[in-house]
Short mmCIF file of C-alpha atoms and ligand atoms in Angstrom, two decimals:
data_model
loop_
_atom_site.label_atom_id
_atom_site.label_comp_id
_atom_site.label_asym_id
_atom_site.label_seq_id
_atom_site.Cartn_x
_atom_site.Cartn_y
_atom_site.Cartn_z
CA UNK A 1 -5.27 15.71 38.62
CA UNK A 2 -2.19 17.02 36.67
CA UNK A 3 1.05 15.65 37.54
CA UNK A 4 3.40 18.62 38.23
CA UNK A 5 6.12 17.25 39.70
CA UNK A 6 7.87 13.99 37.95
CA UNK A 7 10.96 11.94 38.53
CA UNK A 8 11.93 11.54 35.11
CA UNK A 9 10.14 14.86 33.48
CA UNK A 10 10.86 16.97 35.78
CA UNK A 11 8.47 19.97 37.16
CA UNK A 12 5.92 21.28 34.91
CA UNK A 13 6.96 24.50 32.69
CA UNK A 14 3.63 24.72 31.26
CA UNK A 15 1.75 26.69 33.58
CA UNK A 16 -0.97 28.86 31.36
CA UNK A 17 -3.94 28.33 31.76
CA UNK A 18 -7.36 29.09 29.73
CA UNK A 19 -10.84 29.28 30.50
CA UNK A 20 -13.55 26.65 28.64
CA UNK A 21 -16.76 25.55 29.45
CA UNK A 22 -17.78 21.75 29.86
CA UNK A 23 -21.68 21.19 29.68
CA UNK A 24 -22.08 25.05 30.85
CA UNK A 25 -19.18 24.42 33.65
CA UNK A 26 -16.32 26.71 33.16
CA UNK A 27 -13.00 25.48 34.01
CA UNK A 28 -9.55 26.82 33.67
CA UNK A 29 -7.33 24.42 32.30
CA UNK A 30 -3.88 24.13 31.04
CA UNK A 31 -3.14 25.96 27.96
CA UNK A 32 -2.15 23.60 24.78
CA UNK A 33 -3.16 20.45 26.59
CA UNK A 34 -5.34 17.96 25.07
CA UNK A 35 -9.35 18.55 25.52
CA UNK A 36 -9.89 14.75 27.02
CA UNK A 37 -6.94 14.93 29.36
CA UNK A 38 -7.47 18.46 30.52
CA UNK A 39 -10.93 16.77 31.19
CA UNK A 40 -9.32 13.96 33.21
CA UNK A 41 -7.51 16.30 35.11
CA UNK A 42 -10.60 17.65 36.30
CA UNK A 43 -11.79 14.52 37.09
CA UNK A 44 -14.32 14.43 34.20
CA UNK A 45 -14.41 10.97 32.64
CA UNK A 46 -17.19 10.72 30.56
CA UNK A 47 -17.19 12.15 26.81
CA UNK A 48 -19.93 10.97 24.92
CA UNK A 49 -22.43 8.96 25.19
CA UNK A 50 -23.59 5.87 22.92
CA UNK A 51 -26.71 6.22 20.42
CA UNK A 52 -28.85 3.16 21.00
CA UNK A 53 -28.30 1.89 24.43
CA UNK A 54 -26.89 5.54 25.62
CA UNK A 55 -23.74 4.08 27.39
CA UNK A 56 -20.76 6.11 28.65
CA UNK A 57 -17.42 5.84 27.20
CA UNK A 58 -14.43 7.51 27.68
CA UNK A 59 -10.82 8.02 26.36
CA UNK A 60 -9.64 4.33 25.29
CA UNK A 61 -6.99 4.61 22.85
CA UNK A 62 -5.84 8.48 23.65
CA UNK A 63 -4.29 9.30 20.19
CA UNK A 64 -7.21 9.48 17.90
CA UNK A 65 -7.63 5.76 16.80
CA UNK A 66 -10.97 4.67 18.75
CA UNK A 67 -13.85 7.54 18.48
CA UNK A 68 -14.42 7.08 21.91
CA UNK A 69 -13.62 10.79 23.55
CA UNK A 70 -15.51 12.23 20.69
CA UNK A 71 -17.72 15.37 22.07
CA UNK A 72 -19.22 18.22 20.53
CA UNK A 73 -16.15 21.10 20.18
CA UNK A 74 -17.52 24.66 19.64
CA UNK A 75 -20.78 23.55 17.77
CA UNK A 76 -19.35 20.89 16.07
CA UNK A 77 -19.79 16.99 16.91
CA UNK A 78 -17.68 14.19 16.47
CA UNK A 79 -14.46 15.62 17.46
CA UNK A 80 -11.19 13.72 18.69
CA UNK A 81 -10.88 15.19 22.03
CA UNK A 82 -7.81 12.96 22.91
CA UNK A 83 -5.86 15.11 19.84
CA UNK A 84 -7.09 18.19 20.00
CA UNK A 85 -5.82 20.65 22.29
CA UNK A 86 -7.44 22.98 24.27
CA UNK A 87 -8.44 27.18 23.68
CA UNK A 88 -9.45 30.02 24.95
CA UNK A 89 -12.90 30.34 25.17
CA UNK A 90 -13.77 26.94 24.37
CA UNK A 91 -17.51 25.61 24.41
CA UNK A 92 -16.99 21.88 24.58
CA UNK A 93 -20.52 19.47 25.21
CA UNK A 94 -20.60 15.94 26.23
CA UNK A 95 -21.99 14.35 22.85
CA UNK A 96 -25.28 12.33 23.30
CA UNK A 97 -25.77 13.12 26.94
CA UNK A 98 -30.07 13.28 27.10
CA UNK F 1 -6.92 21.53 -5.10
CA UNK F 2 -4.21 18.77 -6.61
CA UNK F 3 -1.07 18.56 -5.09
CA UNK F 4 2.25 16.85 -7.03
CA UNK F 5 5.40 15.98 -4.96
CA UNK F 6 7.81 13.42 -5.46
CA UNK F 7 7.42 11.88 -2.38
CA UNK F 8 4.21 11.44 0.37
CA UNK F 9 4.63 10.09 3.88
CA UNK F 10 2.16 9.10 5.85
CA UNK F 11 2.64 9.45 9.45
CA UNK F 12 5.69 11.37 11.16
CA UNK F 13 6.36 8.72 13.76
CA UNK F 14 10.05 7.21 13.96
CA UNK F 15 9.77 5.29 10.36
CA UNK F 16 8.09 8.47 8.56
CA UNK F 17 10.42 11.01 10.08
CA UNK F 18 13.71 9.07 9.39
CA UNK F 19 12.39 8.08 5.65
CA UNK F 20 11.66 11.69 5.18
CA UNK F 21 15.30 12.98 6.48
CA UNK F 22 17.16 10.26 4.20
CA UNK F 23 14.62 10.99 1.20
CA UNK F 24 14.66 14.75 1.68
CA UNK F 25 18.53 15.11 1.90
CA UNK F 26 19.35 13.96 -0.95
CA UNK F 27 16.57 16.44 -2.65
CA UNK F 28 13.74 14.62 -2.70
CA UNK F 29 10.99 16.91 -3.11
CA UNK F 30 8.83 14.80 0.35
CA UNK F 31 5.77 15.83 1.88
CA UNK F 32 4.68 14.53 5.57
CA UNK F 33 1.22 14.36 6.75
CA UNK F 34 0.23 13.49 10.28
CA UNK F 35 -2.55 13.73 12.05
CA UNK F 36 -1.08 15.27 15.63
CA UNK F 37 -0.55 18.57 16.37
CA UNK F 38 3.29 17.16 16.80
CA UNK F 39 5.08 14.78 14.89
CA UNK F 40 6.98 12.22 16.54
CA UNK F 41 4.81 9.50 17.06
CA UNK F 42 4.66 7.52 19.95
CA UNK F 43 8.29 8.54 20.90
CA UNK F 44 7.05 11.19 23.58
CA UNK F 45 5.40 8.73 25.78
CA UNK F 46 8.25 6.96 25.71
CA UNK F 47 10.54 8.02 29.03
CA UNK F 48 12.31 5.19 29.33
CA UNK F 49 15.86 4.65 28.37
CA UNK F 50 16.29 2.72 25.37
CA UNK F 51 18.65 -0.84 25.24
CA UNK F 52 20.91 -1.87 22.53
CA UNK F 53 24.08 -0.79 21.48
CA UNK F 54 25.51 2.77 20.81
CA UNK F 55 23.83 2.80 17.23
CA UNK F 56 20.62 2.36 18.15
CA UNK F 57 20.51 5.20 20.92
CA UNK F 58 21.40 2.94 23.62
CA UNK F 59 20.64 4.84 27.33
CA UNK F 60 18.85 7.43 25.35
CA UNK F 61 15.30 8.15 26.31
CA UNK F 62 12.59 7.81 23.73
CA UNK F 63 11.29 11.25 23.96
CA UNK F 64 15.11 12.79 23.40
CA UNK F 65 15.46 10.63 20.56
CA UNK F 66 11.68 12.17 19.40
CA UNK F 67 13.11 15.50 19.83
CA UNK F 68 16.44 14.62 17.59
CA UNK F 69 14.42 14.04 14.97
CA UNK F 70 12.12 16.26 14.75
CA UNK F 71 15.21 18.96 14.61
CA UNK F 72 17.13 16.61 11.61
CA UNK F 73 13.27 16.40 9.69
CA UNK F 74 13.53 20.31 9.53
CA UNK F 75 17.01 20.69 8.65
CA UNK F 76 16.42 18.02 5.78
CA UNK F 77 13.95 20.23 4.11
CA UNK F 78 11.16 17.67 4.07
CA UNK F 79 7.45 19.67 4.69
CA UNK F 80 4.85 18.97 7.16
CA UNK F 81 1.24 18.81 7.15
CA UNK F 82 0.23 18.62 10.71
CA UNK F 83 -3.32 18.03 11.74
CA UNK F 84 -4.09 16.37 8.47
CA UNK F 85 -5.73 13.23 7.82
CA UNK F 86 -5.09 10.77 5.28
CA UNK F 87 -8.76 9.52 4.47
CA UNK F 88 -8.02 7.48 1.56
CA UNK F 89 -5.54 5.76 -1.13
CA UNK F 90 -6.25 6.06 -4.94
CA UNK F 91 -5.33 4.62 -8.28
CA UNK F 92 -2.63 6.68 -10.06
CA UNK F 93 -0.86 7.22 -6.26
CA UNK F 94 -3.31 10.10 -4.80
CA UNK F 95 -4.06 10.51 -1.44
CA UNK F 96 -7.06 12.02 -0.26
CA UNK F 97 -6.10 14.70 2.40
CA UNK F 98 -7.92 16.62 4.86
CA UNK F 99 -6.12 19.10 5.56
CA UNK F 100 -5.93 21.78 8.51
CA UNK F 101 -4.70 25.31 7.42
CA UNK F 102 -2.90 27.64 8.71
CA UNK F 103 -5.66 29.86 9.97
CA UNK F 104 -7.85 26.46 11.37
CA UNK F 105 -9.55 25.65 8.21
CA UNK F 106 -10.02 22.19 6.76
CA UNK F 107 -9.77 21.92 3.37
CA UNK F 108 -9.67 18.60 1.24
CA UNK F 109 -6.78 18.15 -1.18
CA UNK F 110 -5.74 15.56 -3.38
CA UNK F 111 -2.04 14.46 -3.20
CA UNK F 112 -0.31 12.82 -5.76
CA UNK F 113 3.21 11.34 -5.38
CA UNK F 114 5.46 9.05 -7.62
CA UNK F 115 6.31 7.03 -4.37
CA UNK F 116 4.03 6.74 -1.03
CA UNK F 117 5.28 5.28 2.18
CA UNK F 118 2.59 3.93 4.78
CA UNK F 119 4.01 4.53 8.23
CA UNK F 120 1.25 4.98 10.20
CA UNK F 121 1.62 2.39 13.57
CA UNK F 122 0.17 0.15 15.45
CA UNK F 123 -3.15 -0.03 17.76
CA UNK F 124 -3.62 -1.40 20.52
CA UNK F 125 -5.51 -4.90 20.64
CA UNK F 126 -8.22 -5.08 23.53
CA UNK F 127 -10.00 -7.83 25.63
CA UNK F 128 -13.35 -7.70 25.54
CA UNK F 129 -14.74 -8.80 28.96
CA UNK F 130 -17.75 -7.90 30.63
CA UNK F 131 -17.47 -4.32 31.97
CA UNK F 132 -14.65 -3.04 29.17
CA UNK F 133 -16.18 -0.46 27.50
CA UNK F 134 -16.84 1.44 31.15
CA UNK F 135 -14.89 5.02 31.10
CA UNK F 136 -11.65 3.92 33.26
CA UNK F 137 -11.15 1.02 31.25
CA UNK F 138 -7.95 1.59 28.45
CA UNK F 139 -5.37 0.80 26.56
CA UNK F 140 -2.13 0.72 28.49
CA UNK F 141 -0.46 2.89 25.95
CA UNK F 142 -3.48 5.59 26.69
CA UNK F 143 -2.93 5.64 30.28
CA UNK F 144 1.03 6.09 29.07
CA UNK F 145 -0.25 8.75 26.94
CA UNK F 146 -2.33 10.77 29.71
CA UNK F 147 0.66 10.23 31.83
CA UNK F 148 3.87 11.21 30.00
CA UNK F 149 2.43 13.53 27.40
CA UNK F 150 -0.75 15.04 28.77
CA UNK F 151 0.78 15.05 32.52
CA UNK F 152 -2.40 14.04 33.92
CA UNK F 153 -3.42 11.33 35.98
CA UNK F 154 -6.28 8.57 34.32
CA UNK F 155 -6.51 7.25 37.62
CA UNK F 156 -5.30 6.79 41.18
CA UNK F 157 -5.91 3.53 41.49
CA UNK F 158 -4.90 1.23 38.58
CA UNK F 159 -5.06 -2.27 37.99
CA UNK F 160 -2.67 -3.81 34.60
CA UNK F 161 -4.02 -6.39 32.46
CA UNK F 162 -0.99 -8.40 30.25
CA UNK F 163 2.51 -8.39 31.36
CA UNK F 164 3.97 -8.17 28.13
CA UNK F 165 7.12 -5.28 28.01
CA UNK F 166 4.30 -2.83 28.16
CA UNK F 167 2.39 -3.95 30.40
CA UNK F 168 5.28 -3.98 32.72
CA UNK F 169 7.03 -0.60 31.69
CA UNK F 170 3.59 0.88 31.68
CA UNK F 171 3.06 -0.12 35.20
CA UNK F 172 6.10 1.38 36.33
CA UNK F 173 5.37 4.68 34.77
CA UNK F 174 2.36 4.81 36.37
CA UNK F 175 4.14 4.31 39.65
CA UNK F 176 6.48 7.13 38.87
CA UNK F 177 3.24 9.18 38.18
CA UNK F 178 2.21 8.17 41.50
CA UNK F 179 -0.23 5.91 40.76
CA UNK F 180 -1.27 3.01 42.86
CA UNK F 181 -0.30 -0.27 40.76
CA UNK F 182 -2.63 -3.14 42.65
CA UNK F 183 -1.52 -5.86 40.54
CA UNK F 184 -0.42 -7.18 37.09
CA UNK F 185 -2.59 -9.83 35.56
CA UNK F 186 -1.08 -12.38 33.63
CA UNK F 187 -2.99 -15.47 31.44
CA UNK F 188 0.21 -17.25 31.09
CA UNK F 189 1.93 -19.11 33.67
CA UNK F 190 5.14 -16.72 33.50
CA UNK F 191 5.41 -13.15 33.36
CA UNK F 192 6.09 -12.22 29.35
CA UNK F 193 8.26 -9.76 28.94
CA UNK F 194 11.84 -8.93 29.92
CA UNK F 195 12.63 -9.56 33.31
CA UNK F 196 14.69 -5.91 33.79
CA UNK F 197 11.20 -4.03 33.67
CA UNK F 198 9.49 -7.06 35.91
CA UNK F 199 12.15 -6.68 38.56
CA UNK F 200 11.41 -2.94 38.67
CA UNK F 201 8.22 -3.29 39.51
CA UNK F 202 8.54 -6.25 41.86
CA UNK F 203 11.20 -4.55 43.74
CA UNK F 204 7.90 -2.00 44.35
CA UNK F 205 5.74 -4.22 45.70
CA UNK F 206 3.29 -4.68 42.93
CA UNK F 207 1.92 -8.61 42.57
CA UNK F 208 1.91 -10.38 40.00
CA UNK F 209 -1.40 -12.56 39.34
CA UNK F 210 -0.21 -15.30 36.46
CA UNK F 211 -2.87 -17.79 35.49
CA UNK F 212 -5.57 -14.79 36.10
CA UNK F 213 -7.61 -12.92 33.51
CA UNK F 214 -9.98 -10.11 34.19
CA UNK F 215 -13.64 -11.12 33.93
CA UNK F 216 -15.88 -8.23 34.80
CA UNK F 217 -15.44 -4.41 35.46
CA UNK F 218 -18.04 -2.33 37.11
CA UNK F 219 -19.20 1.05 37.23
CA UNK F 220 -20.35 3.37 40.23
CA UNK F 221 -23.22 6.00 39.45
CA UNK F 222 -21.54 8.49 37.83
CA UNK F 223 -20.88 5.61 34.96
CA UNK F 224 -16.87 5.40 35.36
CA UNK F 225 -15.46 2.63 36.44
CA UNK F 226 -14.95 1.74 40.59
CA UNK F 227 -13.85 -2.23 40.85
CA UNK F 228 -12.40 -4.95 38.65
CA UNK F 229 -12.48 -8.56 39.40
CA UNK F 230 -9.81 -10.86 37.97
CA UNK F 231 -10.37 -15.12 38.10
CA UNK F 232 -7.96 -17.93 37.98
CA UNK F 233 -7.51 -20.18 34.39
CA UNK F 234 -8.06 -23.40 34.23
CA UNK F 235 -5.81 -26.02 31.80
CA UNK F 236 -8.50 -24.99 29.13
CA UNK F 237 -7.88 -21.15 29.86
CA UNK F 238 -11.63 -20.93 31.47
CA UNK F 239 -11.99 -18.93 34.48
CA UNK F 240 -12.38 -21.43 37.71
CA UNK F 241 -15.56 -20.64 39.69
CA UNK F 242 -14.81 -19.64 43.15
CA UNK F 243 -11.31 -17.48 42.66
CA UNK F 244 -12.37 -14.40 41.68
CA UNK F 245 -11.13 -11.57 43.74
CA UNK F 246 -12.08 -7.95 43.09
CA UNK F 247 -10.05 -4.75 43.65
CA UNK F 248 -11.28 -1.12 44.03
CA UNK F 249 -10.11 0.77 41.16
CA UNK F 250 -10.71 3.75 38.89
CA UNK F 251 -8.17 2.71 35.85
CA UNK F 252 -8.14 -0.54 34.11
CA UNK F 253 -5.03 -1.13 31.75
CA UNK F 254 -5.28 -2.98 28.96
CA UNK F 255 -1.47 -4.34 27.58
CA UNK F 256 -3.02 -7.54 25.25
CA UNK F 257 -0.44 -6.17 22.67
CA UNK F 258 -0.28 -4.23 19.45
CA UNK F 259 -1.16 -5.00 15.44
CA UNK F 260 -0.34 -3.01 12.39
CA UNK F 261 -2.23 -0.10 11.40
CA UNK F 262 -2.68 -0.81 7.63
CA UNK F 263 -6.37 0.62 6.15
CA UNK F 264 -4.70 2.18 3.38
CA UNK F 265 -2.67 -0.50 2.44
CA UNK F 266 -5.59 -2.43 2.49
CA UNK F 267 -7.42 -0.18 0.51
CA UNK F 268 -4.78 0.01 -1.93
CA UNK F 269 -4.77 -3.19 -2.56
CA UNK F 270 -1.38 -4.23 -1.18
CA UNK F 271 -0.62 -7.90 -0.76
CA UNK F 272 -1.01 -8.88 2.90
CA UNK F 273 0.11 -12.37 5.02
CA UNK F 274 -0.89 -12.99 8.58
CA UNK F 275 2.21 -12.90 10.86
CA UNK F 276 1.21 -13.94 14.38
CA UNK F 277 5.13 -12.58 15.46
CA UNK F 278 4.46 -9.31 14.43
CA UNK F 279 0.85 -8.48 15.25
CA UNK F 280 -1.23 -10.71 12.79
CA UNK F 281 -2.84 -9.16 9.23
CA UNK F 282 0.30 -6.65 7.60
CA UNK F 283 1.07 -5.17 4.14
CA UNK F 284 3.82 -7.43 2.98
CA UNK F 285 7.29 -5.95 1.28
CA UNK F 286 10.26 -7.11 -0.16
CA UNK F 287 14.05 -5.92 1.12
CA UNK F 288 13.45 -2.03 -0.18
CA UNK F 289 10.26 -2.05 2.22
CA UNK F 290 8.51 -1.94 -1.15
CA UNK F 291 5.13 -3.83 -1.54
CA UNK F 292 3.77 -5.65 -4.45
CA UNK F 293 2.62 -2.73 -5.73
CA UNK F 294 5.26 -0.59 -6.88
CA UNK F 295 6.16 2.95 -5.52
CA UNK F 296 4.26 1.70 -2.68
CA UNK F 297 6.27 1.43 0.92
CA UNK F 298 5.63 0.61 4.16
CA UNK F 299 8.02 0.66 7.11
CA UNK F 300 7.62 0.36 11.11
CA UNK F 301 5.17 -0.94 12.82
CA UNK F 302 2.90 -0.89 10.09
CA UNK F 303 4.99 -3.16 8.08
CA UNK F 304 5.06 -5.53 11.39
CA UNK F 305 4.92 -4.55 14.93
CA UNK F 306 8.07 -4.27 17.06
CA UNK F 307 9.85 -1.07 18.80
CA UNK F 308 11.24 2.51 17.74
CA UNK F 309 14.75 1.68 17.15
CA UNK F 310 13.68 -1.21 14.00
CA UNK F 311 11.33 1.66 12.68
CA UNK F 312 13.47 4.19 12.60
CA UNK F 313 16.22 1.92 10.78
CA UNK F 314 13.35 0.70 8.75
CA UNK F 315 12.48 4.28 7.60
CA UNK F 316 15.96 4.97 6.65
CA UNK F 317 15.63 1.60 4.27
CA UNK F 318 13.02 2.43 2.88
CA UNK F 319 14.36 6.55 2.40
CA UNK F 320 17.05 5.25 0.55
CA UNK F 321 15.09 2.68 -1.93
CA UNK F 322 13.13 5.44 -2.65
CA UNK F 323 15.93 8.34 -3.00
CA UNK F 324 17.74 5.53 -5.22
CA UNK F 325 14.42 4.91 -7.98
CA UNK F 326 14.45 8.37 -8.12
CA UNK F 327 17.30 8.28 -8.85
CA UNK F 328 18.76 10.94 -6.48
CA UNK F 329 21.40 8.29 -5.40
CA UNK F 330 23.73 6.58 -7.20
CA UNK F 331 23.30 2.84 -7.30
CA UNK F 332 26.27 2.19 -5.55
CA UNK F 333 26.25 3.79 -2.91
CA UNK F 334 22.91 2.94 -2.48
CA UNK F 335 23.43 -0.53 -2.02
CA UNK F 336 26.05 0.16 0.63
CA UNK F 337 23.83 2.19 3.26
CA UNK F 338 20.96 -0.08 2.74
CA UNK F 339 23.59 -3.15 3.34
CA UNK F 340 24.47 -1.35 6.91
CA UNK F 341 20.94 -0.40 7.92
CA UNK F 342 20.30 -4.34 6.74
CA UNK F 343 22.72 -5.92 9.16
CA UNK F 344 21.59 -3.30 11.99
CA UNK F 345 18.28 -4.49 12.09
CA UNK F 346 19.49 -7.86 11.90
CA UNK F 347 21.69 -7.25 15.02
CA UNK F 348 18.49 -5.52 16.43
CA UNK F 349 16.35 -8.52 16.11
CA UNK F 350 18.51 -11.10 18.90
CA UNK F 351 17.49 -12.48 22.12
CA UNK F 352 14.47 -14.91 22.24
CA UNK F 353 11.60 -12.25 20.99
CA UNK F 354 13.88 -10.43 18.62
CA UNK F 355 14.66 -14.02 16.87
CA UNK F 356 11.31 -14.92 16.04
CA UNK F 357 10.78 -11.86 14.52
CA UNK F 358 13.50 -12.13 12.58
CA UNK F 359 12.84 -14.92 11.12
CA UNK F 360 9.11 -13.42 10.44
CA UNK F 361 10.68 -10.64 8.65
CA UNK F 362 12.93 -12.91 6.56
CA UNK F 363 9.85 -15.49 5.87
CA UNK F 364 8.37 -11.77 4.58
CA UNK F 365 11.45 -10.74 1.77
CA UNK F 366 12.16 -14.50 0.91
CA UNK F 367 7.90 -14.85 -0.04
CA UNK F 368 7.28 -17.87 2.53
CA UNK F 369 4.45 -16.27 3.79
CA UNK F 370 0.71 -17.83 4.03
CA UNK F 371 -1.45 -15.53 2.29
S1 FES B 401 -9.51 8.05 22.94
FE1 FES B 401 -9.53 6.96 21.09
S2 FES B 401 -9.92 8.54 19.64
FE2 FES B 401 -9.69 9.59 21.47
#
């Protein structure tokens, strides 16, 4: 869920959005966001999952200190999804899943 | 490709950004790299208004005081290297960059500066009970994140582990988001931080559980998390049988407190004590912010965790020990600005926590430190 309306920040200005897939889904989600919260928002929790015992794990830390949101990003694996943002056309995979 | 400046920074939080401004305008040639797509730090997630007197941006929230500085770092000259990671600290003062270019690309370069300040943070310490590793289970200052910055919700449901100040401010941000705060959990007797943010979320409704700890987390079947249960402490800090309750929730906070983000330090070779005060293991430095090794700084909370306002005043310190061996500032009046900044932080560090880490950061310049 996004919060658009906020005591403190006020309403949302940011109202782009862009299209990405998740696992084959597409979504539209908000433009410049970050790839693990425009995730959240959509109520997707799980990023990656572990090698040996194939766990799930999800953001933790949210600014690129734990490894946890890493997924695969446009081919490529291991990537930060908590600090990188979000773009058009985007073919993101949840890392590890089978 | 090997790149010379006079100065490097590493990080552009509050102590990066205002060591940068000092350095830069007095024509330091400084270079910041940061690994965001922003600079600032964790000043953006931070809403709230800040306390202390008119110098230290008293009533002024933490996220207008982010965006002051990022306008003064421009004005000052100093560049930026955004989406660039520091991967490792050399002899002869290089840093190993990777960097992101203007057209996406990441490129390795090799940086090499005649002074280097380390100001990159904190981290979040975690508990590691049964369960915390489940997706809905983080750091209080992730859920802050996801919140403020992001504008999403982690959860609806949340429950907060620790009731130190962020723990409690935390929790009250999350009821702002419109979260559903079901408790507070507490191992000490007494809530631990200031009683201002308590009293804002008491007024709410939220409970407090003292003498509790959480001891297991569980998932449903999607693999994300759908209940916590929390236990009483015995005298020995064991969980009692037969007082657990459980709560239905989707977001687990984690607020067991912060300790200094210091790899590179380490890496370099930098003396380190262990400073329970400020966060445990640190690169130690004298009253420049220097370390042992010199041209070597650190400032903020990876010279000792504490808030925004000491690491930006730290920053300037150390800006100004480094813009005066460069000799871009005469010694004089040098000594003066570094003398103000000095007894700022000195009038920052009062009240019953800001005490004991003053005296921490004195044991630190005076060299009573266990190493
Ligand atoms: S959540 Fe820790 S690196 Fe992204």
């Amino acid at each position: 869920m996004y919060i658009t309306d906020h005591p403190i920040l006020g309403a949302e200005e940011n109202t782009e959005m862009v299209n990405i897939t998740v696992d084959g889904v597409p979504l539209r989600v908000r433009k410049g966001s970050m790839i693990a919260a425009a995730l959240l928002a959509n109520g997707i929790k799980v990023n990656r999952y572990t090698l040996k015992h194939h766990e799930p794990r999800g953001v933790f830390c949210g600014i690129g200190q734990c490894t946890d949101c890493v997924m695969i990003v446009n081919g490529q694996p291991n990537v930060r999804t908590c600090i990188t943002p979000v773009e058009e056309n985007m073919v993101i995979m949840t890392q590890n899943k089978d | 490709m090997l790149v010379n400046r006079q100065v490097a920074i590493i990080g552009g939080g509050p102590a990066g950004l205002t060591a940068a401004i000092e350095a830069a305008k007095v024509g330091a040639q400084v270079l910041i790299i940061d690994e965001n797509a922003r600079p600032g730090g964790q000043l953006f997630k931070q809403i709230h208004k800040f306390f202390g007197s008119k110098a230290h941006n008293a009533g002024v929230r933490g996220m207008d005081i982010g965006l002051n500085l990022l306008k003064e770092t421009e004005e000052s000259g100093a560049e930026t290297w955004l989406n660039s990671t520091v991967i490792g600290l050399y002899e002869g003062n290089r840093l190993s960059v990777v960097r992101t270019m203007e057209d996406g690309s990441k490129k390795i370069h090799t940086v090499q500066a005649e002074k280097i300040l380390i100001a990159t943070g904190s981290q979040e310490n975690t508990i590691n009970f049964d369960g915390w590793t489940i997706p809905g289970v983080m750091g209080a200052g992730c859920a802050q994140t996801m919140i403020n910055v992001n504008r999403v919700m982690p959860g609806t449901k949340a429950l907060m582990v620790g009731s130190g100040n962020v723990g409690l401010m935390v929790s009250y941000q999350m009821l702002q988001a419109g979260i559903d705060v079901l408790g507070v959990v507490e191992a000490a007797p007494k809530i631990s931080g200031y009683n201002v943010h308590a009293a804002k979320i008491c007024r709410a409704g939220v409970p407090f559980y003292l003498r509790h700890t959480i001891i297991h987390a569980e998932a449903d079947e999607s693999g994300t998390l759908c209940r916590a249960t929390i236990a009483a402490l015995d005298e020995k800090w064991n969980p009692s049988p037969n007082t657990e309750q459980s709560f239905d929730v989707n977001l687990v906070c984690i607020a067991a407190g912060l300790r200094p983000l210091a790899k590179l330090a380490q890496m370099y070779g930098v003396e380190h004590g262990f400073i329970p005060e400020l966060g445990g293991w640190m690169p130690l430095h004298d009253e420049n912010m220097e370390t042992n090794i010199q041209g070597i700084y650190v400032a903020g909370d990876t010279a000792g965790v504490e808030e925004a306002n000491t690491a930006m005043d730290e920053g300037r310190l150390a800006g100004i020990s480094i813009a005066q061996s460069l000799q871009l500032l005469p010694d004089q009046e040098a000594e003066q600005c570094k003398a103000e900044i000095r007894a700022r932080l000195e009038s920052l560090r009062l009240g019953p926590f800001g005490e004991r880490r003053l005296q921490a950061k004195n044991r630190i310049v005076k060299k009573e430190v266990q190493l």
